[in-house]
Coordinates of C-alpha atoms and ligand atoms in Angstrom, one line a residue:
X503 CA -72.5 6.0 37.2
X504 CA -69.9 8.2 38.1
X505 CA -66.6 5.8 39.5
X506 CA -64.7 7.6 42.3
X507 CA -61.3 7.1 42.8
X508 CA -60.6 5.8 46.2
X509 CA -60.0 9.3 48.5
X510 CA -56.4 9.3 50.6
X511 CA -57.8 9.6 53.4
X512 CA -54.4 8.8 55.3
X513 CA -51.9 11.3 52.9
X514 CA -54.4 14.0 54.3
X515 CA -54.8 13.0 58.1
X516 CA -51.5 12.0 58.7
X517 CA -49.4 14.8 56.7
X518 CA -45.6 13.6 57.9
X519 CA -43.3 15.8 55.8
X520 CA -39.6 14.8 56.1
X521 CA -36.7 16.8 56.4
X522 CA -32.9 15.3 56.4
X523 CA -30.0 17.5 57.7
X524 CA -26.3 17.1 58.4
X525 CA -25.5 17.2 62.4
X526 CA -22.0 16.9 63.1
X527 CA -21.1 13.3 62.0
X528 CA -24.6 12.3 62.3
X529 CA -27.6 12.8 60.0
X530 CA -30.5 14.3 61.2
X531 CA -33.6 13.3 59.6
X532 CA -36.6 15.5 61.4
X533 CA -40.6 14.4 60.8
X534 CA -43.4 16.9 61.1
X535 CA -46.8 15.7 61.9
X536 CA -49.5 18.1 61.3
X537 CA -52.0 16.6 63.1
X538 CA -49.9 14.8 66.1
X539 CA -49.6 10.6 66.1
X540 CA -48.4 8.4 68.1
X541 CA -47.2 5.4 65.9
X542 CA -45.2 5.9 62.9
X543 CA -43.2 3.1 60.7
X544 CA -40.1 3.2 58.7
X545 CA -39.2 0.5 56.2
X546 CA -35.6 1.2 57.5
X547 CA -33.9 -1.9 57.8
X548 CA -34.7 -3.8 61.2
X549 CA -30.8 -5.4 61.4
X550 CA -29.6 -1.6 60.6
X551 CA -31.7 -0.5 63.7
X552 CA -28.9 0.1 66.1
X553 CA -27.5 3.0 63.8
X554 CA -30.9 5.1 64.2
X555 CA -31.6 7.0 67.4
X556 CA -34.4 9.3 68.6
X557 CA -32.6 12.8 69.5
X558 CA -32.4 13.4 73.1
X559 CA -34.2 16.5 73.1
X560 CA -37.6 14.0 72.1
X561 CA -38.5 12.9 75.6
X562 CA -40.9 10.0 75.7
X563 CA -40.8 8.6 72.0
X564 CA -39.5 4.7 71.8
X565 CA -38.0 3.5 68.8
X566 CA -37.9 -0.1 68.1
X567 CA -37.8 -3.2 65.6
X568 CA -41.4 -3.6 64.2
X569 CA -41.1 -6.8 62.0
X570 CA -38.9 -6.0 58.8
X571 CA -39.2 -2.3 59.6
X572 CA -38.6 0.2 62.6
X573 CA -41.5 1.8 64.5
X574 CA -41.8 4.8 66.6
X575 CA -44.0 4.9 69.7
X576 CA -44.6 8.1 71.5
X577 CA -45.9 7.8 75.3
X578 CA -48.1 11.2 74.1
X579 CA -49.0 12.2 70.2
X580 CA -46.2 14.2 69.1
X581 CA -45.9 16.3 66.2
X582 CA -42.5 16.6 65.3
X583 CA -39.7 14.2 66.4
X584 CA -35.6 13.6 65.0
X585 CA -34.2 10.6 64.6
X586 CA -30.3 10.3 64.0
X587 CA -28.4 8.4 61.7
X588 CA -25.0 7.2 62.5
X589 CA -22.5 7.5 60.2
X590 CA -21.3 3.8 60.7
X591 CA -24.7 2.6 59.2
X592 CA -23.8 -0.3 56.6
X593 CA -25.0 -1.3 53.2
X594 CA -27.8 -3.5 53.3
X595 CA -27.1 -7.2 51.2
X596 CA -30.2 -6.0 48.9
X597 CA -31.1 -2.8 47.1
X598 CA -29.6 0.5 47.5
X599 CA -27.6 2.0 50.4
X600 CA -29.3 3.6 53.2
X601 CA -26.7 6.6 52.6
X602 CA -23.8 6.2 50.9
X603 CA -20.9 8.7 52.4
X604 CA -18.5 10.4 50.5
X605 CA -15.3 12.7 51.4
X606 CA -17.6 15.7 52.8
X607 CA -21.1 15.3 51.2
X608 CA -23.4 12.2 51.5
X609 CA -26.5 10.7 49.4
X610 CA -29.2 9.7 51.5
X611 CA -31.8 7.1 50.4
X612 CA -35.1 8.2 51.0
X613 CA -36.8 5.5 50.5
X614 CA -35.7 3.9 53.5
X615 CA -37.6 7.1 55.5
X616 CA -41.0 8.0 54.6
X617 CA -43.5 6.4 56.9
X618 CA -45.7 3.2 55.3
X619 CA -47.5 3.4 58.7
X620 CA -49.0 5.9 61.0
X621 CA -51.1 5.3 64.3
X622 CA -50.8 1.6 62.9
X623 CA -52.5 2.3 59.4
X624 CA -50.6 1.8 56.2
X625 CA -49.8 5.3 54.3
X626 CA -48.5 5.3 50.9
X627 CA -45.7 7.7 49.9
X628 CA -45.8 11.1 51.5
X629 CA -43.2 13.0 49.7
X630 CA -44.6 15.2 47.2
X631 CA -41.1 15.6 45.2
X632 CA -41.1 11.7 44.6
X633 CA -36.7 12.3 44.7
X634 CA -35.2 9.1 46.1
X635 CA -31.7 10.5 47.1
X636 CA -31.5 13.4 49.1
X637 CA -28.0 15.1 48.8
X638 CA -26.5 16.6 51.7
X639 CA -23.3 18.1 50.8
X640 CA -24.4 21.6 49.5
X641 CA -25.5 23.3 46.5
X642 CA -25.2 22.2 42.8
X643 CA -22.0 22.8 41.4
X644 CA -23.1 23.3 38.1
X645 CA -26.7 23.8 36.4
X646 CA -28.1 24.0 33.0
X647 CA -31.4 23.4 31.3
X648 CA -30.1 19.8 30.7
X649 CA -28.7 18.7 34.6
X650 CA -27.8 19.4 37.9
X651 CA -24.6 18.4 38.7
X652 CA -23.7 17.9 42.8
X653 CA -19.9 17.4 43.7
X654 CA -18.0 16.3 46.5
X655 CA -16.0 18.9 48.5
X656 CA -13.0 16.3 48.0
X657 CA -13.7 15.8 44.3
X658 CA -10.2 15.8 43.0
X659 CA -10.2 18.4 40.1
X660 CA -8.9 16.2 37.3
X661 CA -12.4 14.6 37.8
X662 CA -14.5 18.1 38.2
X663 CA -13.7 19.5 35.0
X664 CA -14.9 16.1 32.8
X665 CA -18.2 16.4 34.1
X666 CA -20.7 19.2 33.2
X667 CA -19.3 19.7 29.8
X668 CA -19.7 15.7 29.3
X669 CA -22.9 15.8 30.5
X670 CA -24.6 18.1 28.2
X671 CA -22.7 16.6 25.3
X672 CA -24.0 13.4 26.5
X673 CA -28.0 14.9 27.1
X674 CA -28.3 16.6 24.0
X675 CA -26.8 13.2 22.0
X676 CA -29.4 10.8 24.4
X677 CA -32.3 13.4 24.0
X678 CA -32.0 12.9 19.9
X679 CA -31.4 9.4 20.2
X680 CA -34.3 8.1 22.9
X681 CA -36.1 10.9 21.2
X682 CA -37.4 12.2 23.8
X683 CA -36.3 14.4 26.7
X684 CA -36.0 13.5 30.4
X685 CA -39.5 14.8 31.9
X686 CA -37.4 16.4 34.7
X687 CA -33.9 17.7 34.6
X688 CA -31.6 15.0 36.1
X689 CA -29.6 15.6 39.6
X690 CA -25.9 14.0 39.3
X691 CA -24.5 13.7 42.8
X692 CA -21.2 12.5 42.6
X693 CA -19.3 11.2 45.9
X694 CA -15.3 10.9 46.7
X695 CA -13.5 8.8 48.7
X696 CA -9.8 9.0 48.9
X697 CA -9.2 4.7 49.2
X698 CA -5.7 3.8 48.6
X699 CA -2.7 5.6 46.7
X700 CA -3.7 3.5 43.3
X701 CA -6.9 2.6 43.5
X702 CA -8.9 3.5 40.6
X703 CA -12.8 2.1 41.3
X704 CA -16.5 3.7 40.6
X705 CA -19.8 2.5 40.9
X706 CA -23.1 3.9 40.2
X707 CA -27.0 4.2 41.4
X708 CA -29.4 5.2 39.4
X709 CA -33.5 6.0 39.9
X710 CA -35.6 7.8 37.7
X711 CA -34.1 11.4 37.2
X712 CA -31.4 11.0 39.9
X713 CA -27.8 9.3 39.9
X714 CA -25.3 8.7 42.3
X715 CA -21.7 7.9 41.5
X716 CA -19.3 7.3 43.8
X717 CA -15.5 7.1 42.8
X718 CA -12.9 5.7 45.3
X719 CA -9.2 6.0 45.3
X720 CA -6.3 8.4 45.0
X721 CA -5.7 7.5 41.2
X722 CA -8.4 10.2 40.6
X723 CA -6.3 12.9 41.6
X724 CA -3.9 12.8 38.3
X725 CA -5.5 13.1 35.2
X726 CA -4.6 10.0 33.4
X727 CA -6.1 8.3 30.3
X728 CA -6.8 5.5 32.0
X729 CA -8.9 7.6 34.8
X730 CA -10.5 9.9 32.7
X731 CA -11.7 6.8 29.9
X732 CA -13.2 5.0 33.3
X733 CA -15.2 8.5 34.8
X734 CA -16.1 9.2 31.3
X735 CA -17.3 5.7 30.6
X736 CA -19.4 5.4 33.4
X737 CA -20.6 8.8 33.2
X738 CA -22.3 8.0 29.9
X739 CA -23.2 4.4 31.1
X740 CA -25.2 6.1 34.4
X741 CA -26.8 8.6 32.1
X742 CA -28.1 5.7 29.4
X743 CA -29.6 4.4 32.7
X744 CA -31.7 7.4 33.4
X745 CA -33.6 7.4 29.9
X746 CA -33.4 3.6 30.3
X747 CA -35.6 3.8 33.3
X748 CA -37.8 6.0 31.5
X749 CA -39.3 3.0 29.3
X750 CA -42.2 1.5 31.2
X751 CA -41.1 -2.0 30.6
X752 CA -37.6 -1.6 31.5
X753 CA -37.7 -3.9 34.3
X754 CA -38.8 -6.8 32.1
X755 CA -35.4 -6.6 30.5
X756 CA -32.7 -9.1 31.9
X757 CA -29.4 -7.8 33.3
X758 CA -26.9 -8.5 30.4
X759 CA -29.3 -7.0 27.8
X760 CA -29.9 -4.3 30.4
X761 CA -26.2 -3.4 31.1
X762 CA -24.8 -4.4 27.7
X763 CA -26.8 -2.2 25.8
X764 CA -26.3 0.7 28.5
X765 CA -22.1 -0.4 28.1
X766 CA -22.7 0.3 24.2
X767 CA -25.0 3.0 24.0
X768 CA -22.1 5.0 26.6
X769 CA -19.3 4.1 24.1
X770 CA -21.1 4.8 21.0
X771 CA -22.6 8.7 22.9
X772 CA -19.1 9.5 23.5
X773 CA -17.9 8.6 20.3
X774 CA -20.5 10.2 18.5
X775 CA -20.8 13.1 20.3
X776 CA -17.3 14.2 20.1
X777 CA -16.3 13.8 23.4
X778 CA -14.0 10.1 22.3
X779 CA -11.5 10.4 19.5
X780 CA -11.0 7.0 17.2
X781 CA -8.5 5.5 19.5
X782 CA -10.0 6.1 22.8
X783 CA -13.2 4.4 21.4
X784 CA -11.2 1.7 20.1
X785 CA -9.8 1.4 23.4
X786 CA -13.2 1.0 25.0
X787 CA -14.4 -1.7 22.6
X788 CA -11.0 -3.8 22.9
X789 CA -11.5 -3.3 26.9
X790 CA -15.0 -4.9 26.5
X791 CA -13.8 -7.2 24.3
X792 CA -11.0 -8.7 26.4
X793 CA -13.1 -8.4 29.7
X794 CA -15.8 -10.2 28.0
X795 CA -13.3 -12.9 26.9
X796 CA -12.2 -13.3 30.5
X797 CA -15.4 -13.9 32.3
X798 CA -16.9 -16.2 30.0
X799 CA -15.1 -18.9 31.4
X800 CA -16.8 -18.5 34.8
X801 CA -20.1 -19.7 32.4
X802 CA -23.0 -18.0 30.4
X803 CA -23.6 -14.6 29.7
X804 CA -27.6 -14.8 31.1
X805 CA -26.2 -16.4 34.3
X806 CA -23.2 -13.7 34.8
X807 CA -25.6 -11.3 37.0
X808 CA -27.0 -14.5 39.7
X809 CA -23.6 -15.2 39.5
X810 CA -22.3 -11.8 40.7
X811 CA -19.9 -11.5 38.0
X812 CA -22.0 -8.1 36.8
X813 CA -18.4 -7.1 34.7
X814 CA -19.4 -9.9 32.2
X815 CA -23.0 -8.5 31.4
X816 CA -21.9 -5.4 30.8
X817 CA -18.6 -6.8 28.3
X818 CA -20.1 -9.5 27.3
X819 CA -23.8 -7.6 26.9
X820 CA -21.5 -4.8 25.0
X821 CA -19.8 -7.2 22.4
X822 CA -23.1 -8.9 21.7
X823 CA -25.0 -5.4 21.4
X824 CA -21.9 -4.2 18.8
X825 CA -21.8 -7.6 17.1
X826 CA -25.9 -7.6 16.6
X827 CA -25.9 -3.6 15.7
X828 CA -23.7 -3.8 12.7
X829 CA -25.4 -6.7 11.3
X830 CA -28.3 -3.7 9.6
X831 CA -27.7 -0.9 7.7
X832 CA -28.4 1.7 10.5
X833 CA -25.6 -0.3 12.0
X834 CA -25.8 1.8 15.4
X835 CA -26.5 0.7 19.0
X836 CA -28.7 3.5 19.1
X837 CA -31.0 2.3 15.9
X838 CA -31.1 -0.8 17.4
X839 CA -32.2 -0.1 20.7
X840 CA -34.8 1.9 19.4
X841 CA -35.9 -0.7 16.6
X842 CA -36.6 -3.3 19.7
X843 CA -38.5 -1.2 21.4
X844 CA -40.6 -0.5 18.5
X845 CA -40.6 -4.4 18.0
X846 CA -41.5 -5.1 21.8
X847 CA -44.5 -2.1 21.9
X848 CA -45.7 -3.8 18.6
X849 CA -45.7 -7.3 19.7
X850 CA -47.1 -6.2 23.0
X851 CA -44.0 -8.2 24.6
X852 CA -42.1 -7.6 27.7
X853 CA -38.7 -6.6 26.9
X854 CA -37.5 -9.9 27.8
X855 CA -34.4 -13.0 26.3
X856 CA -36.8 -13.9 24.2
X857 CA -38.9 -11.1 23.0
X858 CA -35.0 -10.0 21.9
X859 CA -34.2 -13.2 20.4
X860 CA -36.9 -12.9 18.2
X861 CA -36.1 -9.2 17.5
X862 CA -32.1 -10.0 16.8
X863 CA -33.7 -12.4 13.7
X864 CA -35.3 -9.6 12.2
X865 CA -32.8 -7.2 12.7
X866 CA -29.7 -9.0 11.1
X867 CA -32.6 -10.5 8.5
X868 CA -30.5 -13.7 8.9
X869 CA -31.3 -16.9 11.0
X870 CA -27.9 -18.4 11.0
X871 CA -26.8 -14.8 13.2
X872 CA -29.5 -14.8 14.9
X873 CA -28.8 -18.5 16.1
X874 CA -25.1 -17.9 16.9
X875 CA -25.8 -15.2 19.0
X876 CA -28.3 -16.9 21.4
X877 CA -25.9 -19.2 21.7
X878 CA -23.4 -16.7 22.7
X879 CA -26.0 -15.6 25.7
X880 CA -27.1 -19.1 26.5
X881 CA -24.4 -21.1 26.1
X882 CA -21.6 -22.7 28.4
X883 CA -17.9 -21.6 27.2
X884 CA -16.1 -22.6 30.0
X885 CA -13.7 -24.5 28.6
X886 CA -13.3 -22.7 25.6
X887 CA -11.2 -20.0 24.3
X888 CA -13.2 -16.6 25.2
X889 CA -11.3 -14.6 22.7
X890 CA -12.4 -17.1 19.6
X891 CA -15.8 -17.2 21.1
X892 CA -16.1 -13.5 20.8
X893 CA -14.8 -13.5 17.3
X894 CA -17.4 -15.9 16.1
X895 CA -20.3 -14.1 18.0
X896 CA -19.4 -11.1 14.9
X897 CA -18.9 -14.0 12.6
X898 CA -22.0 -15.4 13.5
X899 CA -20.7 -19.0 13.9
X900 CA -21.3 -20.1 16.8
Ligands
ZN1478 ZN1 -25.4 -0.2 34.7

């Protein structure tokens, strides 16, 4: 018997292609139906509704709150219809922005867009390219065989020139180290907001094969060490991400393993790779180290993320991932990570506290380590000294 796969039945009735463009201060987001409808739904946020509008021009289309979601009702089928997208639009308290607005150019979240719902049947994704962020802020600066790279008109120069050459330093080390390449050539879009005079703050998305890094404040306009160790730290730590994502258990693993050993894989590419001299990886290391110190005394490493005190799984992840990597001959983050995947696939485990537990005991080959550093993930140092704590997760005494 010959088993067919169930036909998409809706993908071909209901072909709704998408199509974001800038409008003035708004963002125009225009649907084509090929076959007219006359119910569509977005899984755009229902308490964001007020910032979406249907365009004038479409007479007779309603737009409204449909449960969770936004729907579109037209008093005829209609085959092509514009919704705007206010600029004021906020973050919602979950996931990934609905846009996220930069100096000139803007990243716009997809996902948040393409229909699940047309003439009031569910549709499953509609967008052929599968890209999560569309940028709208012009073309790609620079382009290689490795990335993309998408800048802000306001991107302060100092910033500009670290990039590309960063980035393919950083691809060709992560290609050789995952082993593998990326199965599409990534899109960086990176986003600039002046802030205040001092201000020296970035933070990054990343989805499979696209990242967004925003940077705020006016201390990127000078190239200091301090700015250019932060946008080269994060460039590398955003990049880790995207082979990170690539792993089909990645989700499994929890945030300060996640984080920590993207923190150390970042250090040790730009080390390795050329890009850090001695000192300015030093630097990074006795950053992590005294930021990890810090935050332990709001409690335990595994409870940092629910805590919202993310900075300690990626110091505290960072110094446990260094502590653990040296403890084999390989000694490299890279090794490591590779080694647990190896032991994960092999064990058929989910890359989880546990499954890496487990792992840390082979790796260091020594129970008494491998002890002390669950402890330093589990445990409660409030009330202790972080800086000795850290010293005895390398020393394994814990
Ligand atoms: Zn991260």
């Amino acid at each position: 018997m010959i088993l067919q796969p169930p036909r998409t039945i809706e993908a071909q009735q209901f072909d709704v292609r998408l199509t974001p463009v800038r409008n003035g201060e708004n963002i125009e987001i225009v649907y084509r139906a090929y076959t007219p409808i006359s119910q569509m739904k977005l899984p755009f946020p229902a308490e964001q509704f007020t910032h979406l509008s249907v365009s004038e021009k479409d007479d007779g289309i309603a737009i409204g709150r449909s449960g969770e979601g936004v729907a579109l009702i037209g008093a005829e089928p209609f085959g092509l219809v514009s919704l705007l997208l206010a600029p004021t639009v906020e973050t919602p308290a979950k996931d990934y922005p609905v846009a996220q607005f930069g100096n000139q150019a803007l990243a716009l979240n997809l996902k948040y867009f393409q229909p699940i719902e047309v003439n009031n049947q569910p549709v499953s994704t509609l967008n052929s390219e599968g890209a999560q962020f569309q940028w709208l802020g012009g073309s790609a600066s620079f382009e290689s065989p490795q990335v993309a790279i998408y800048t802000d008109a306001g991107l302060p120069t100092p910033v500009v020139s670290l990039l590309a050459p960063t980035a393919e330093a950083l691809s060709a080390h992560f290609q050789q180290g995952f082993g593998t390449a990326l199965p599409v050539r990534p899109s960086l879009m990176f986003l600039y907001q002046a802030g205040n005079d001092g201000q020296l703050s970035v933070e990054g998305d990343v989805v499979p094969g696209q990242a967004v890094i925003k940077y705020v404040g006016g201390a990127f306009q000078e190239a200091t060490p301090e700015m250019q160790q932060l946008v080269l730290r994060n460039l590398a730590h955003e990049m880790v991400h995207l082979w990170q994502l690539q792993h089909p258990k990645n989700a499994t693993a929890p945030d300060w393993l996640h984080e920590g050993i993207a923190d150390a894989l970042a250090s040790e590419a730009l080390y390795i790779s050329g890009v850090w001299d001695d000192a300015q990886y030093l630097q990074a290391l006795t950053d992590a180290r005294s930021n990890c110190a810090q935050v332990l005394a709001t409690g335990t490493v595994r409870g940092a993320a629910s805590r919202g005190h993310h900075e300690a799984s990626y110091a505290c992840g960072h110094m446990a991932m260094a502590a653990l990597a040296t403890r084999h001959e390989e000694g490299t983050s890279m090794a490591m990570w590779r080694a647990f995947l190896d032991y994960a696939a092999r064990q058929d485990q989910p890359l989880s506290e546990d499954t890496f537990f487990a792992f840390a005991e082979e790796w260091a080959g020594d129970r008494g380590f491998a002890l002390s550093f669950r402890s330093f993930v589990t445990s409660n140092y409030r009330s202790a000294d972080g800086e000795s704590i850290v010293d005895q997760l390398f020393a394994g005494t814990l």
